[in-house]
Amino acid sequence: MKKSFTFCLGALMATSAIAQTTVTYKMNGLVQGDSRTLTKFEYVDKSEKGANQVWDFSGAKETGTMVINQNVNDGQPMGNLNVASSNLLFACDEGGEKDTYFEISKNAKMYWGLQSKTAKIEFNEPIVDLPFPFSYGDIRTGSMDGVYTENSGETYPVEGNYFTSADAWGTLTLPDGTTYSNVLRVKVEKMYKQPFGSSNYDIHTIRYQYFAPGVRYPVMIALINDMQSDCNCACGKSHTEEAYYQTQTALKSLKSFTMDAEMADAIGEFEMNTYPNPFKTVLNAKFNAPKAGTVTFEILDATGRVIKNYGEFNAESGDNVVTLNTSEIGIGQFVLRAIYAGEVFTQTIVKK
């Protein structure tokens, strides 16, 4: 019999505003000292993207475990990272096989490189592994230029690009039968070139992270790696797929298994509506904030691109009204996005 765990962020009273599944700094940032036990399982890629997906891995064979220990970086230099003046830095020991280095700020989780038993990879600028906040349809891209260094001291350049996108959401069932609703999938895709010895390699990697509402870390991670060399030999081509998930027992051992109760209450009571809708040049956003704080308003087009950012507004506890000038926006259907207490709320709006 399948177990079902759905973490509710709170029902909104305003029928026109919907709370999206969103990753945020407060809810999804790495926590110092957490030791995460992941269970590895036999994985077949189910890479469908878009809304209302169903990912069913129930009954997949478990093949092992991996422990990730999240420790503060003790000063290990990585690429152009200024250890002394940067944000909080983590050196994550992944199963004793490698250490991955992340910088955490209120805006993003940033990946600077890794140190394995045989080599080290450092990037000149960090890969934005997880922007905050980040919701369905959002995307971040950039270059991933750096250096690959063997333990022998031999170095090779790394040149390519990465794409971080919240490309899907839906229902996820894990190998043990646990089912999560309203799961957001974040895809980190890297495409780069790297010489190694006398050969040149084209490398394409994808990492899927599945975030369930109210759970700090991804409840599932899938890794897909493709490598092709110019040596025209069988050994110059490889493809691997693997995946890991967190059991309920493993999740409950963490410092931040579920959302802080005060935050959940605040999100659950937030209400938003707009008028007039359709509108011409002025749009009023009326909202009820259970506690004083800030609310950020943005307008997005049909592709999810932010076309107008109004910045932060100070909100009082209770009813608030913000008037937004839309004269620079053309006619059509858009989405008004409000960010409050680290979560995202949206409403469809129409300019005539």
XYZ file of N, CA and C in Angstrom, residues 206-304:
297
model
N 23.132 16.330 -16.949
C 21.856 16.854 -16.450
C 21.662 16.371 -15.023
N 21.294 17.274 -14.138
C 20.910 16.897 -12.781
C 19.505 17.415 -12.523
N 18.590 16.490 -12.214
C 17.231 16.846 -11.841
C 17.110 16.825 -10.320
N 16.553 17.898 -9.752
C 16.277 17.962 -8.318
C 14.774 18.133 -8.133
N 14.165 17.256 -7.358
C 12.719 17.261 -7.144
C 12.430 17.812 -5.745
N 11.797 18.993 -5.692
C 11.504 19.657 -4.426
C 10.025 19.499 -4.069
N 9.767 18.943 -2.888
C 8.396 18.804 -2.393
C 8.077 19.968 -1.461
N 6.851 20.481 -1.487
C 6.486 21.594 -0.610
C 6.743 21.263 0.857
N 7.401 22.190 1.553
C 7.627 22.015 2.979
C 8.821 21.164 3.346
N 9.596 20.677 2.370
C 10.780 19.861 2.647
C 12.016 20.617 2.175
N 13.020 20.750 3.020
C 14.166 21.602 2.716
C 14.959 21.129 1.507
N 15.356 19.872 1.491
C 16.228 19.376 0.435
C 15.429 18.609 -0.622
N 16.020 18.417 -1.811
C 15.316 17.624 -2.823
C 14.982 16.240 -2.286
N 13.755 15.788 -2.494
C 13.394 14.438 -2.053
C 13.920 13.393 -3.025
N 14.337 13.849 -4.224
C 14.946 12.939 -5.203
C 15.901 13.723 -6.083
N 17.011 13.080 -6.462
C 17.997 13.656 -7.373
C 18.316 12.618 -8.436
N 18.310 13.018 -9.714
C 18.684 12.124 -10.814
C 19.831 12.742 -11.595
N 20.787 11.912 -11.982
C 21.986 12.370 -12.681
C 22.120 11.628 -14.009
N 22.269 12.378 -15.104
C 22.448 11.795 -16.428
C 23.719 12.386 -17.032
N 24.654 11.533 -17.437
C 25.941 11.990 -17.954
C 26.241 11.356 -19.305
N 26.614 12.189 -20.279
C 27.036 11.721 -21.593
C 28.399 12.327 -21.919
N 29.314 11.490 -22.450
C 30.646 11.947 -22.794
C 31.042 11.356 -24.144
N 31.580 12.186 -25.022
C 32.004 11.758 -26.352
C 33.365 12.376 -26.666
N 34.347 11.538 -27.015
C 35.677 12.042 -27.363
C 35.870 12.017 -28.875
N 36.945 12.643 -29.337
C 37.254 12.662 -30.760
C 38.236 11.564 -31.152
N 38.361 10.536 -30.302
C 39.334 9.482 -30.587
C 38.786 8.407 -31.523
N 37.459 8.467 -31.828
C 36.823 7.481 -32.713
C 37.016 6.044 -32.225
N 36.923 5.868 -30.935
C 37.050 4.528 -30.360
C 35.895 4.287 -29.394
N 35.607 3.004 -29.146
C 34.465 2.650 -28.300
C 34.606 3.204 -26.896
N 35.849 3.247 -26.404
C 36.061 3.711 -25.033
C 35.906 5.225 -24.901
N 35.751 5.925 -26.032
C 35.624 7.375 -25.985
C 34.200 7.868 -25.857
N 33.263 6.953 -25.643
C 31.864 7.336 -25.521
C 31.242 6.639 -24.320
N 30.494 7.379 -23.510
C 29.854 6.758 -22.345
C 28.530 7.445 -22.040
N 27.644 6.709 -21.395
C 26.342 7.227 -20.952
C 25.994 6.563 -19.630
N 25.668 7.369 -18.627
C 25.292 6.812 -17.325
C 24.049 7.526 -16.802
N 23.244 6.796 -16.041
C 22.074 7.341 -15.360
C 22.037 6.784 -13.948
N 21.816 7.634 -12.973
C 21.679 7.172 -11.595
C 20.772 8.127 -10.828
N 20.223 7.654 -9.736
C 19.306 8.482 -8.962
C 19.345 8.102 -7.495
N 18.968 9.077 -6.664
C 18.954 8.911 -5.209
C 17.675 9.551 -4.663
N 17.191 9.004 -3.548
C 16.041 9.644 -2.898
C 16.217 9.602 -1.392
N 15.442 10.442 -0.715
C 15.487 10.498 0.743
C 14.254 9.822 1.317
N 14.462 8.822 2.147
C 13.353 8.145 2.808
C 12.777 9.045 3.892
N 11.598 8.704 4.389
C 11.007 9.482 5.480
C 11.882 9.457 6.721
N 12.495 8.327 7.003
C 13.383 8.235 8.169
C 14.566 9.180 8.018
N 15.147 9.224 6.811
C 16.286 10.100 6.566
C 15.886 11.564 6.668
N 14.716 11.915 6.161
C 14.259 13.297 6.217
C 14.043 13.771 7.650
N 13.461 12.923 8.464
C 13.126 13.326 9.831
C 14.361 13.496 10.711
N 15.514 13.013 10.240
C 16.741 13.182 11.017
C 17.384 14.539 10.773
N 16.876 15.300 9.796
C 17.466 16.579 9.450
C 16.967 17.682 10.368
N 17.710 18.793 10.379
C 17.357 19.919 11.240
C 16.081 20.612 10.779
N 15.829 20.603 9.484
C 14.690 21.349 8.939
C 13.854 20.448 8.053
N 13.177 19.484 8.657
C 12.363 18.537 7.892
C 11.156 19.223 7.282
N 10.443 20.008 8.068
C 9.239 20.669 7.576
C 9.351 22.174 7.741
N 8.453 22.872 7.109
C 8.442 24.326 7.146
C 8.168 24.844 8.556
N 8.848 25.920 8.909
C 8.609 26.579 10.177
C 7.121 26.939 10.305
N 6.528 26.616 11.449
C 5.082 26.789 11.624
C 4.649 28.236 11.440
N 5.461 29.173 11.930
C 5.115 30.585 11.810
C 5.094 31.011 10.342
N 6.069 30.512 9.563
C 6.109 30.840 8.145
C 4.905 30.246 7.429
N 4.569 29.011 7.747
C 3.433 28.354 7.100
C 2.133 29.100 7.383
N 1.961 29.568 8.617
C 0.757 30.318 8.959
C 0.674 31.614 8.159
N 1.826 32.298 8.029
C 1.838 33.561 7.300
C 1.475 33.353 5.842
N 2.035 32.313 5.234
C 1.739 32.039 3.831
C 0.282 31.624 3.652
N -0.211 30.813 4.585
C -1.572 30.312 4.478
C -2.628 31.395 4.561
N -2.305 32.512 5.234
C -3.288 33.565 5.426
C -3.147 34.697 4.409
N -2.149 34.653 3.574
C -1.938 35.718 2.593
C -3.024 35.657 1.524
N -3.624 36.793 1.227
C -4.656 36.890 0.193
C -4.314 38.019 -0.759
N -4.589 37.810 -2.048
C -4.311 38.852 -3.039
C -5.391 38.850 -4.112
N -5.738 40.050 -4.553
C -6.645 40.205 -5.682
C -6.291 41.492 -6.405
N -6.737 41.625 -7.657
C -6.434 42.820 -8.432
C -7.695 43.419 -9.015
N -7.653 44.719 -9.250
C -8.767 45.418 -9.888
C -8.259 46.711 -10.530
N -8.834 47.200 -11.609
C -9.753 46.419 -12.450
C -8.987 45.336 -13.197
N -9.661 44.329 -13.616
C -9.033 43.245 -14.375
C -10.084 42.649 -15.312
N -10.043 42.971 -16.606
C -8.975 43.621 -17.366
C -8.771 45.092 -16.968
N -7.571 45.619 -17.298
C -7.207 46.979 -16.934
C -6.612 47.680 -18.164
N -6.389 48.998 -18.018
C -5.800 49.773 -19.120
C -4.381 50.225 -18.771
N -4.233 51.228 -17.938
C -2.892 51.732 -17.621
C -2.525 51.585 -16.152
N -3.523 51.362 -15.302
C -3.267 51.258 -13.865
C -3.880 49.964 -13.334
N -3.097 49.241 -12.541
C -3.566 48.004 -11.911
C -3.378 48.128 -10.412
N -4.428 47.856 -9.658
C -4.356 47.882 -8.201
C -4.257 46.462 -7.660
N -3.270 46.240 -6.814
C -3.109 44.936 -6.165
C -3.501 45.082 -4.697
N -4.600 44.441 -4.334
C -5.065 44.469 -2.951
C -4.686 43.152 -2.291
N -4.041 43.227 -1.141
C -3.626 42.000 -0.470
C -3.726 42.158 1.036
N -3.877 41.023 1.684
C -3.930 40.982 3.140
C -2.701 40.251 3.642
N -1.862 40.951 4.389
C -0.650 40.352 4.940
C -0.862 40.070 6.421
N -0.725 38.832 6.860
C -0.935 38.520 8.276
C 0.086 39.175 9.195
N 1.267 39.520 8.638
C 2.298 40.185 9.435
C 2.980 41.236 8.582
N 3.493 42.277 9.245
C 4.211 43.326 8.533
C 5.459 42.739 7.876
N 5.789 43.243 6.687
C 6.950 42.749 5.973
C 7.047 43.428 4.628
N 7.722 42.803 3.705
C 7.854 43.360 2.361
C 7.209 42.429 1.336
N 6.658 43.037 0.296
C 6.079 42.291 -0.821
C 6.687 42.828 -2.106
N 7.197 41.932 -2.941
C 7.761 42.303 -4.238
C 6.756 41.967 -5.335
N 6.548 42.907 -6.257
C 5.618 42.678 -7.367
C 6.375 42.685 -8.701
N 6.018 41.719 -9.563
C 6.582 41.620 -10.906
C 5.473 41.249 -11.883
N 5.646 41.650 -13.137
C 4.737 41.208 -14.200
C 5.531 40.356 -15.180
N 4.986 39.182 -15.511
C 5.634 38.241 -16.405
C 4.808 38.083 -17.677
N 5.500 37.825 -18.801
C 4.770 37.570 -20.029
C 4.414 36.090 -20.139
N 3.874 35.678 -21.290
C 3.382 34.307 -21.453
C 4.490 33.266 -21.382
N 5.745 33.687 -21.623
C 6.871 32.748 -21.572
C 7.477 32.639 -20.191
N 6.985 33.432 -19.225
C 7.543 33.421 -17.881
C 8.647 34.431 -17.679
